[in-house]
Amino acid sequence: MNPSATNTPAEKPDAASIQSIIESLMFVAEAPLSVDQIQKAIPEADTEAIKTALAALKDEFENRNGGVMLHAVAGGFQFRTRPEYKEYIQRLLQPTPARLSKAALETLAIIAYRQPVMRSEIEHIRGVNSGNTIRLLLDRKLIRILGRREIPGRPMVYATTQKFLETFDLKDLKDLPTPKEIDELQNHPKPNEQQTLPFTSDASDSANGHPDSENNP
């Protein structure tokens, strides 16, 4: 086989082919794919053609009403199972729920709403040492070190990650609930909602090798 043959530009695919190519990309991708990422894989197609194909593919799976749907999340698109079949999937996979302590959720919320934010700012709001909680969130890849602030000591600043958006089913940070919406949820909780929240005690973090020093004097 002539090695140069692999460098021959591919013919511009038609609309149906673009849709099929995107479907195959979504199938093998481990994370949501953005339009830009898709275009890198299909340089022969322009942005509008890709967006049109995504919309058609989303409609196709929606109209099919099968077990899988094309879902917009974390600034991209991803195949996900339908929530109504969650019970059956759990029976098959028997996953261990990824749990966060109340301390970790508080810290994550501060970072999400105030990013980029320094550790000292987090601890000022919470009133406790949050170093180990921050390390736990870094280990879970829910937050990242964005850089350093140009002030004495050059402290690190933190921000959320794409995995944070995926985990909480957000298209982008604009989808975070507003303080008013949070107040409404707290004042009018759904039945049994409190029982389904993934809270654990702070002691569970210690058991997993992440003791939080915030309870120390």
PDB file of C-alpha atoms in Angstrom:
ATOM      1  CA  MET A   1       0.000   0.000   0.000  1.00  0.00           C
ATOM      2  CA  ASN A   2       1.298   3.443  -0.929  1.00  0.00           C
ATOM      3  CA  PRO A   3       1.856   5.399   2.325  1.00  0.00           C
ATOM      4  CA  SER A   4       0.939   8.622   0.569  1.00  0.00           C
ATOM      5  CA  ALA A   5      -2.529   7.256  -0.059  1.00  0.00           C
ATOM      6  CA  THR A   6      -3.434   7.796   3.566  1.00  0.00           C
ATOM      7  CA  ASN A   7      -2.766  11.530   3.133  1.00  0.00           C
ATOM      8  CA  THR A   8      -5.170  11.926   0.236  1.00  0.00           C
ATOM      9  CA  PRO A   9      -7.915  14.417   1.201  1.00  0.00           C
ATOM     10  CA  ALA A  10     -11.250  12.719   1.741  1.00  0.00           C
ATOM     11  CA  GLU A  11     -14.242  13.718  -0.329  1.00  0.00           C
ATOM     12  CA  LYS A  12     -16.689  16.076   1.342  1.00  0.00           C
ATOM     13  CA  PRO A  13     -19.315  13.864   3.017  1.00  0.00           C
ATOM     14  CA  ASP A  14     -22.992  14.497   2.448  1.00  0.00           C
ATOM     15  CA  ALA A  15     -25.431  15.336   5.252  1.00  0.00           C
ATOM     16  CA  ALA A  16     -26.376  11.703   5.905  1.00  0.00           C
ATOM     17  CA  SER A  17     -22.727  10.657   6.076  1.00  0.00           C
ATOM     18  CA  ILE A  18     -21.851  13.492   8.466  1.00  0.00           C
ATOM     19  CA  GLN A  19     -24.652  12.356  10.761  1.00  0.00           C
ATOM     20  CA  SER A  20     -23.391   8.753  10.665  1.00  0.00           C
ATOM     21  CA  ILE A  21     -19.801   9.833  11.289  1.00  0.00           C
ATOM     22  CA  ILE A  22     -20.849  11.902  14.295  1.00  0.00           C
ATOM     23  CA  GLU A  23     -22.815   8.954  15.639  1.00  0.00           C
ATOM     24  CA  SER A  24     -19.705   6.774  15.440  1.00  0.00           C
ATOM     25  CA  LEU A  25     -17.592   9.446  17.145  1.00  0.00           C
ATOM     26  CA  MET A  26     -20.117   9.753  19.958  1.00  0.00           C
ATOM     27  CA  PHE A  27     -20.130   5.985  20.399  1.00  0.00           C
ATOM     28  CA  VAL A  28     -16.369   5.755  21.034  1.00  0.00           C
ATOM     29  CA  ALA A  29     -15.883   9.044  22.916  1.00  0.00           C
ATOM     30  CA  GLU A  30     -15.300   8.794  26.668  1.00  0.00           C
ATOM     31  CA  ALA A  31     -16.432  12.385  27.300  1.00  0.00           C
ATOM     32  CA  PRO A  32     -18.890  14.813  25.692  1.00  0.00           C
ATOM     33  CA  LEU A  33     -17.763  16.064  22.272  1.00  0.00           C
ATOM     34  CA  SER A  34     -17.997  19.736  21.356  1.00  0.00           C
ATOM     35  CA  VAL A  35     -18.686  21.009  17.840  1.00  0.00           C
ATOM     36  CA  ASP A  36     -15.028  22.045  17.569  1.00  0.00           C
ATOM     37  CA  GLN A  37     -13.827  18.563  18.526  1.00  0.00           C
ATOM     38  CA  ILE A  38     -16.146  16.989  15.982  1.00  0.00           C
ATOM     39  CA  GLN A  39     -14.951  19.365  13.285  1.00  0.00           C
ATOM     40  CA  LYS A  40     -11.333  18.371  13.958  1.00  0.00           C
ATOM     41  CA  ALA A  41     -12.369  14.790  13.172  1.00  0.00           C
ATOM     42  CA  ILE A  42     -14.425  15.878  10.127  1.00  0.00           C
ATOM     43  CA  PRO A  43     -12.510  18.867   8.696  1.00  0.00           C
ATOM     44  CA  GLU A  44     -14.385  18.462   5.412  1.00  0.00           C
ATOM     45  CA  ALA A  45     -17.620  19.574   7.106  1.00  0.00           C
ATOM     46  CA  ASP A  46     -18.275  23.163   8.161  1.00  0.00           C
ATOM     47  CA  THR A  47     -19.682  24.199  11.546  1.00  0.00           C
ATOM     48  CA  GLU A  48     -23.234  24.660  10.316  1.00  0.00           C
ATOM     49  CA  ALA A  49     -23.274  21.223   8.690  1.00  0.00           C
ATOM     50  CA  ILE A  50     -22.126  19.651  11.959  1.00  0.00           C
ATOM     51  CA  LYS A  51     -24.731  21.538  14.004  1.00  0.00           C
ATOM     52  CA  THR A  52     -27.445  20.495  11.548  1.00  0.00           C
ATOM     53  CA  ALA A  53     -26.311  16.868  11.757  1.00  0.00           C
ATOM     54  CA  LEU A  54     -26.294  16.982  15.560  1.00  0.00           C
ATOM     55  CA  ALA A  55     -29.836  18.360  15.617  1.00  0.00           C
ATOM     56  CA  ALA A  56     -30.990  15.654  13.184  1.00  0.00           C
ATOM     57  CA  LEU A  57     -29.272  12.939  15.200  1.00  0.00           C
ATOM     58  CA  LYS A  58     -30.810  14.219  18.429  1.00  0.00           C
ATOM     59  CA  ASP A  59     -34.283  14.220  16.827  1.00  0.00           C
ATOM     60  CA  GLU A  60     -33.730  10.732  15.432  1.00  0.00           C
ATOM     61  CA  PHE A  61     -32.955   9.248  18.829  1.00  0.00           C
ATOM     62  CA  GLU A  62     -35.748  11.246  20.454  1.00  0.00           C
ATOM     63  CA  ASN A  63     -38.342  10.044  17.929  1.00  0.00           C
ATOM     64  CA  ARG A  64     -37.062   6.479  18.196  1.00  0.00           C
ATOM     65  CA  ASN A  65     -37.855   6.606  21.931  1.00  0.00           C
ATOM     66  CA  GLY A  66     -35.282   3.893  22.621  1.00  0.00           C
ATOM     67  CA  GLY A  67     -33.003   3.405  25.597  1.00  0.00           C
ATOM     68  CA  VAL A  68     -30.361   5.915  24.491  1.00  0.00           C
ATOM     69  CA  MET A  69     -30.544   9.641  23.770  1.00  0.00           C
ATOM     70  CA  LEU A  70     -28.155  12.325  22.546  1.00  0.00           C
ATOM     71  CA  HIS A  71     -27.709  14.696  25.475  1.00  0.00           C
ATOM     72  CA  ALA A  72     -26.202  18.196  25.553  1.00  0.00           C
ATOM     73  CA  VAL A  73     -23.860  18.450  28.554  1.00  0.00           C
ATOM     74  CA  ALA A  74     -20.553  20.080  29.593  1.00  0.00           C
ATOM     75  CA  GLY A  75     -20.335  22.181  26.445  1.00  0.00           C
ATOM     76  CA  GLY A  76     -20.731  19.191  24.147  1.00  0.00           C
ATOM     77  CA  PHE A  77     -22.868  16.179  23.292  1.00  0.00           C
ATOM     78  CA  GLN A  78     -22.876  12.638  24.650  1.00  0.00           C
ATOM     79  CA  PHE A  79     -24.929   9.474  24.322  1.00  0.00           C
ATOM     80  CA  ARG A  80     -26.682   8.755  27.616  1.00  0.00           C
ATOM     81  CA  THR A  81     -29.212   6.218  28.754  1.00  0.00           C
ATOM     82  CA  ARG A  82     -32.703   7.453  29.506  1.00  0.00           C
ATOM     83  CA  PRO A  83     -33.293   8.223  33.190  1.00  0.00           C
ATOM     84  CA  GLU A  84     -36.432   6.102  33.322  1.00  0.00           C
ATOM     85  CA  TYR A  85     -34.277   2.973  32.823  1.00  0.00           C
ATOM     86  CA  LYS A  86     -31.888   3.814  35.669  1.00  0.00           C
ATOM     87  CA  GLU A  87     -33.224   1.034  37.898  1.00  0.00           C
ATOM     88  CA  TYR A  88     -32.489  -1.691  35.327  1.00  0.00           C
ATOM     89  CA  ILE A  89     -29.003  -0.386  34.615  1.00  0.00           C
ATOM     90  CA  GLN A  90     -28.197  -0.334  38.324  1.00  0.00           C
ATOM     91  CA  ARG A  91     -29.297  -3.950  38.626  1.00  0.00           C
ATOM     92  CA  LEU A  92     -26.850  -4.910  35.890  1.00  0.00           C
ATOM     93  CA  LEU A  93     -23.853  -2.795  36.896  1.00  0.00           C
ATOM     94  CA  GLN A  94     -24.452  -2.541  40.650  1.00  0.00           C
ATOM     95  CA  PRO A  95     -22.356   0.640  40.833  1.00  0.00           C
ATOM     96  CA  THR A  96     -21.001   2.065  44.056  1.00  0.00           C
ATOM     97  CA  PRO A  97     -22.420   5.598  44.378  1.00  0.00           C
ATOM     98  CA  ALA A  98     -19.790   8.335  44.272  1.00  0.00           C
ATOM     99  CA  ARG A  99     -20.454  10.181  47.491  1.00  0.00           C
ATOM    100  CA  LEU A 100     -19.272  13.531  48.769  1.00  0.00           C
ATOM    101  CA  SER A 101     -19.424  14.708  52.354  1.00  0.00           C
ATOM    102  CA  LYS A 102     -21.331  17.826  53.275  1.00  0.00           C
ATOM    103  CA  ALA A 103     -17.986  19.592  53.760  1.00  0.00           C
ATOM    104  CA  ALA A 104     -16.895  18.649  50.238  1.00  0.00           C
ATOM    105  CA  LEU A 105     -20.210  19.783  48.745  1.00  0.00           C
ATOM    106  CA  GLU A 106     -19.986  23.119  50.546  1.00  0.00           C
ATOM    107  CA  THR A 107     -16.442  23.667  49.280  1.00  0.00           C
ATOM    108  CA  LEU A 108     -17.388  22.620  45.759  1.00  0.00           C
ATOM    109  CA  ALA A 109     -20.335  25.026  45.760  1.00  0.00           C
ATOM    110  CA  ILE A 110     -18.106  27.931  46.810  1.00  0.00           C
ATOM    111  CA  ILE A 111     -15.627  27.144  44.043  1.00  0.00           C
ATOM    112  CA  ALA A 112     -18.400  26.747  41.459  1.00  0.00           C
ATOM    113  CA  TYR A 113     -20.009  30.103  42.224  1.00  0.00           C
ATOM    114  CA  ARG A 114     -16.889  32.133  43.022  1.00  0.00           C
ATOM    115  CA  GLN A 115     -14.291  30.740  40.619  1.00  0.00           C
ATOM    116  CA  PRO A 116     -11.500  31.519  40.199  1.00  0.00           C
ATOM    117  CA  VAL A 117     -11.090  31.410  43.961  1.00  0.00           C
ATOM    118  CA  MET A 118      -8.208  31.023  46.423  1.00  0.00           C
ATOM    119  CA  ARG A 119      -8.121  28.598  49.326  1.00  0.00           C
ATOM    120  CA  SER A 120      -8.027  31.528  51.774  1.00  0.00           C
ATOM    121  CA  GLU A 121     -11.278  32.863  50.283  1.00  0.00           C
ATOM    122  CA  ILE A 122     -12.915  29.439  50.646  1.00  0.00           C
ATOM    123  CA  GLU A 123     -11.824  29.156  54.251  1.00  0.00           C
ATOM    124  CA  HIS A 124     -12.962  32.711  54.998  1.00  0.00           C
ATOM    125  CA  ILE A 125     -16.477  31.817  53.818  1.00  0.00           C
ATOM    126  CA  ARG A 126     -16.592  28.432  55.573  1.00  0.00           C
ATOM    127  CA  GLY A 127     -14.704  29.515  58.685  1.00  0.00           C
ATOM    128  CA  VAL A 128     -12.675  26.289  58.768  1.00  0.00           C
ATOM    129  CA  ASN A 129      -9.505  24.772  57.313  1.00  0.00           C
ATOM    130  CA  SER A 130     -10.461  23.225  53.970  1.00  0.00           C
ATOM    131  CA  GLY A 131      -7.112  21.988  52.653  1.00  0.00           C
ATOM    132  CA  ASN A 132      -7.917  18.274  52.780  1.00  0.00           C
ATOM    133  CA  THR A 133     -11.367  18.813  51.307  1.00  0.00           C
ATOM    134  CA  ILE A 134      -9.804  20.680  48.380  1.00  0.00           C
ATOM    135  CA  ARG A 135      -7.371  17.795  47.847  1.00  0.00           C
ATOM    136  CA  LEU A 136     -10.299  15.362  47.832  1.00  0.00           C
ATOM    137  CA  LEU A 137     -12.067  17.400  45.136  1.00  0.00           C
ATOM    138  CA  LEU A 138      -8.843  17.545  43.116  1.00  0.00           C
ATOM    139  CA  ASP A 139      -8.532  13.752  43.400  1.00  0.00           C
ATOM    140  CA  ARG A 140     -12.117  13.379  42.162  1.00  0.00           C
ATOM    141  CA  LYS A 141     -11.247  15.714  39.244  1.00  0.00           C
ATOM    142  CA  LEU A 142     -14.207  17.942  40.110  1.00  0.00           C
ATOM    143  CA  ILE A 143     -11.933  20.969  40.496  1.00  0.00           C
ATOM    144  CA  ARG A 144      -8.590  21.997  39.006  1.00  0.00           C
ATOM    145  CA  ILE A 145      -5.758  24.390  39.739  1.00  0.00           C
ATOM    146  CA  LEU A 146      -6.343  27.253  37.340  1.00  0.00           C
ATOM    147  CA  GLY A 147      -3.119  29.103  38.098  1.00  0.00           C
ATOM    148  CA  ARG A 148      -1.674  31.467  40.671  1.00  0.00           C
ATOM    149  CA  ARG A 149      -2.856  34.899  41.719  1.00  0.00           C
ATOM    150  CA  GLU A 150      -0.269  37.631  41.296  1.00  0.00           C
ATOM    151  CA  ILE A 151      -0.195  38.767  44.912  1.00  0.00           C
ATOM    152  CA  PRO A 152       2.396  38.135  47.653  1.00  0.00           C
ATOM    153  CA  GLY A 153       2.876  34.407  48.061  1.00  0.00           C
ATOM    154  CA  ARG A 154       1.280  33.743  44.630  1.00  0.00           C
ATOM    155  CA  PRO A 155      -1.464  31.478  46.039  1.00  0.00           C
ATOM    156  CA  MET A 156      -3.132  28.936  43.789  1.00  0.00           C
ATOM    157  CA  VAL A 157      -6.614  29.591  42.466  1.00  0.00           C
ATOM    158  CA  TYR A 158      -9.192  26.890  41.829  1.00  0.00           C
ATOM    159  CA  ALA A 159     -11.971  26.360  39.298  1.00  0.00           C
ATOM    160  CA  THR A 160     -14.350  23.557  38.350  1.00  0.00           C
ATOM    161  CA  THR A 161     -13.688  21.050  35.579  1.00  0.00           C
ATOM    162  CA  GLN A 162     -15.567  19.530  32.671  1.00  0.00           C
ATOM    163  CA  LYS A 163     -16.135  16.466  34.845  1.00  0.00           C
ATOM    164  CA  PHE A 164     -17.960  18.744  37.306  1.00  0.00           C
ATOM    165  CA  LEU A 165     -20.336  19.775  34.513  1.00  0.00           C
ATOM    166  CA  GLU A 166     -20.817  16.149  33.454  1.00  0.00           C
ATOM    167  CA  THR A 167     -21.418  14.960  37.021  1.00  0.00           C
ATOM    168  CA  PHE A 168     -24.068  17.575  37.729  1.00  0.00           C
ATOM    169  CA  ASP A 169     -25.583  17.409  34.215  1.00  0.00           C
ATOM    170  CA  LEU A 170     -24.831  21.044  33.294  1.00  0.00           C
ATOM    171  CA  LYS A 171     -24.286  22.371  29.783  1.00  0.00           C
ATOM    172  CA  ASP A 172     -22.107  25.141  31.187  1.00  0.00           C
ATOM    173  CA  LEU A 173     -21.716  27.218  34.352  1.00  0.00           C
ATOM    174  CA  LYS A 174     -24.654  29.407  33.320  1.00  0.00           C
ATOM    175  CA  ASP A 175     -26.882  26.422  34.134  1.00  0.00           C
ATOM    176  CA  LEU A 176     -25.988  26.616  37.829  1.00  0.00           C
ATOM    177  CA  PRO A 177     -29.120  27.405  39.859  1.00  0.00           C
ATOM    178  CA  THR A 178     -29.458  30.982  41.021  1.00  0.00           C
ATOM    179  CA  PRO A 179     -29.619  31.806  44.761  1.00  0.00           C
ATOM    180  CA  LYS A 180     -33.361  32.427  44.325  1.00  0.00           C
ATOM    181  CA  GLU A 181     -33.873  28.982  42.785  1.00  0.00           C
ATOM    182  CA  ILE A 182     -31.870  27.374  45.594  1.00  0.00           C
ATOM    183  CA  ASP A 183     -34.032  29.133  48.201  1.00  0.00           C
ATOM    184  CA  GLU A 184     -37.168  27.879  46.453  1.00  0.00           C
ATOM    185  CA  LEU A 185     -35.863  24.308  46.458  1.00  0.00           C
ATOM    186  CA  GLN A 186     -35.011  24.528  50.149  1.00  0.00           C
ATOM    187  CA  ASN A 187     -38.410  25.971  51.018  1.00  0.00           C
ATOM    188  CA  HIS A 188     -40.317  23.477  48.853  1.00  0.00           C
ATOM    189  CA  PRO A 189     -38.318  20.214  48.766  1.00  0.00           C
ATOM    190  CA  LYS A 190     -39.626  17.383  46.651  1.00  0.00           C
ATOM    191  CA  PRO A 191     -40.863  14.268  48.505  1.00  0.00           C
ATOM    192  CA  ASN A 192     -37.976  12.054  49.641  1.00  0.00           C
ATOM    193  CA  GLU A 193     -35.494  14.438  47.994  1.00  0.00           C
ATOM    194  CA  GLN A 194     -33.358  14.694  51.106  1.00  0.00           C
ATOM    195  CA  GLN A 195     -32.950  10.937  51.253  1.00  0.00           C
ATOM    196  CA  THR A 196     -31.497  10.789  47.725  1.00  0.00           C
ATOM    197  CA  LEU A 197     -28.796  13.430  48.140  1.00  0.00           C
ATOM    198  CA  PRO A 198     -25.280  11.919  47.972  1.00  0.00           C
ATOM    199  CA  PHE A 199     -24.222  13.120  51.422  1.00  0.00           C
ATOM    200  CA  THR A 200     -21.973  11.274  53.808  1.00  0.00           C
ATOM    201  CA  SER A 201     -20.556  12.326  57.119  1.00  0.00           C
ATOM    202  CA  ASP A 202     -17.181  14.034  57.291  1.00  0.00           C
ATOM    203  CA  ALA A 203     -15.908  10.905  59.002  1.00  0.00           C
ATOM    204  CA  SER A 204     -16.242   8.991  55.729  1.00  0.00           C
ATOM    205  CA  ASP A 205     -13.658  11.268  54.134  1.00  0.00           C
ATOM    206  CA  SER A 206     -11.260  10.381  56.931  1.00  0.00           C
ATOM    207  CA  ALA A 207     -11.939   6.697  56.395  1.00  0.00           C
ATOM    208  CA  ASN A 208     -11.043   7.109  52.729  1.00  0.00           C
ATOM    209  CA  GLY A 209      -7.727   8.724  53.479  1.00  0.00           C
ATOM    210  CA  HIS A 210      -8.900  12.321  53.338  1.00  0.00           C
ATOM    211  CA  PRO A 211      -9.176  13.518  56.940  1.00  0.00           C
ATOM    212  CA  ASP A 212     -10.533  17.043  57.044  1.00  0.00           C
ATOM    213  CA  SER A 213      -8.711  19.204  59.537  1.00  0.00           C
ATOM    214  CA  GLU A 214     -11.609  21.664  59.670  1.00  0.00           C
ATOM    215  CA  ASN A 215     -12.909  20.028  62.812  1.00  0.00           C
ATOM    216  CA  ASN A 216      -9.584  20.521  64.555  1.00  0.00           C
ATOM    217  CA  PRO A 217      -9.005  23.513  66.790  1.00  0.00           C
TER     218      PRO A 217
END
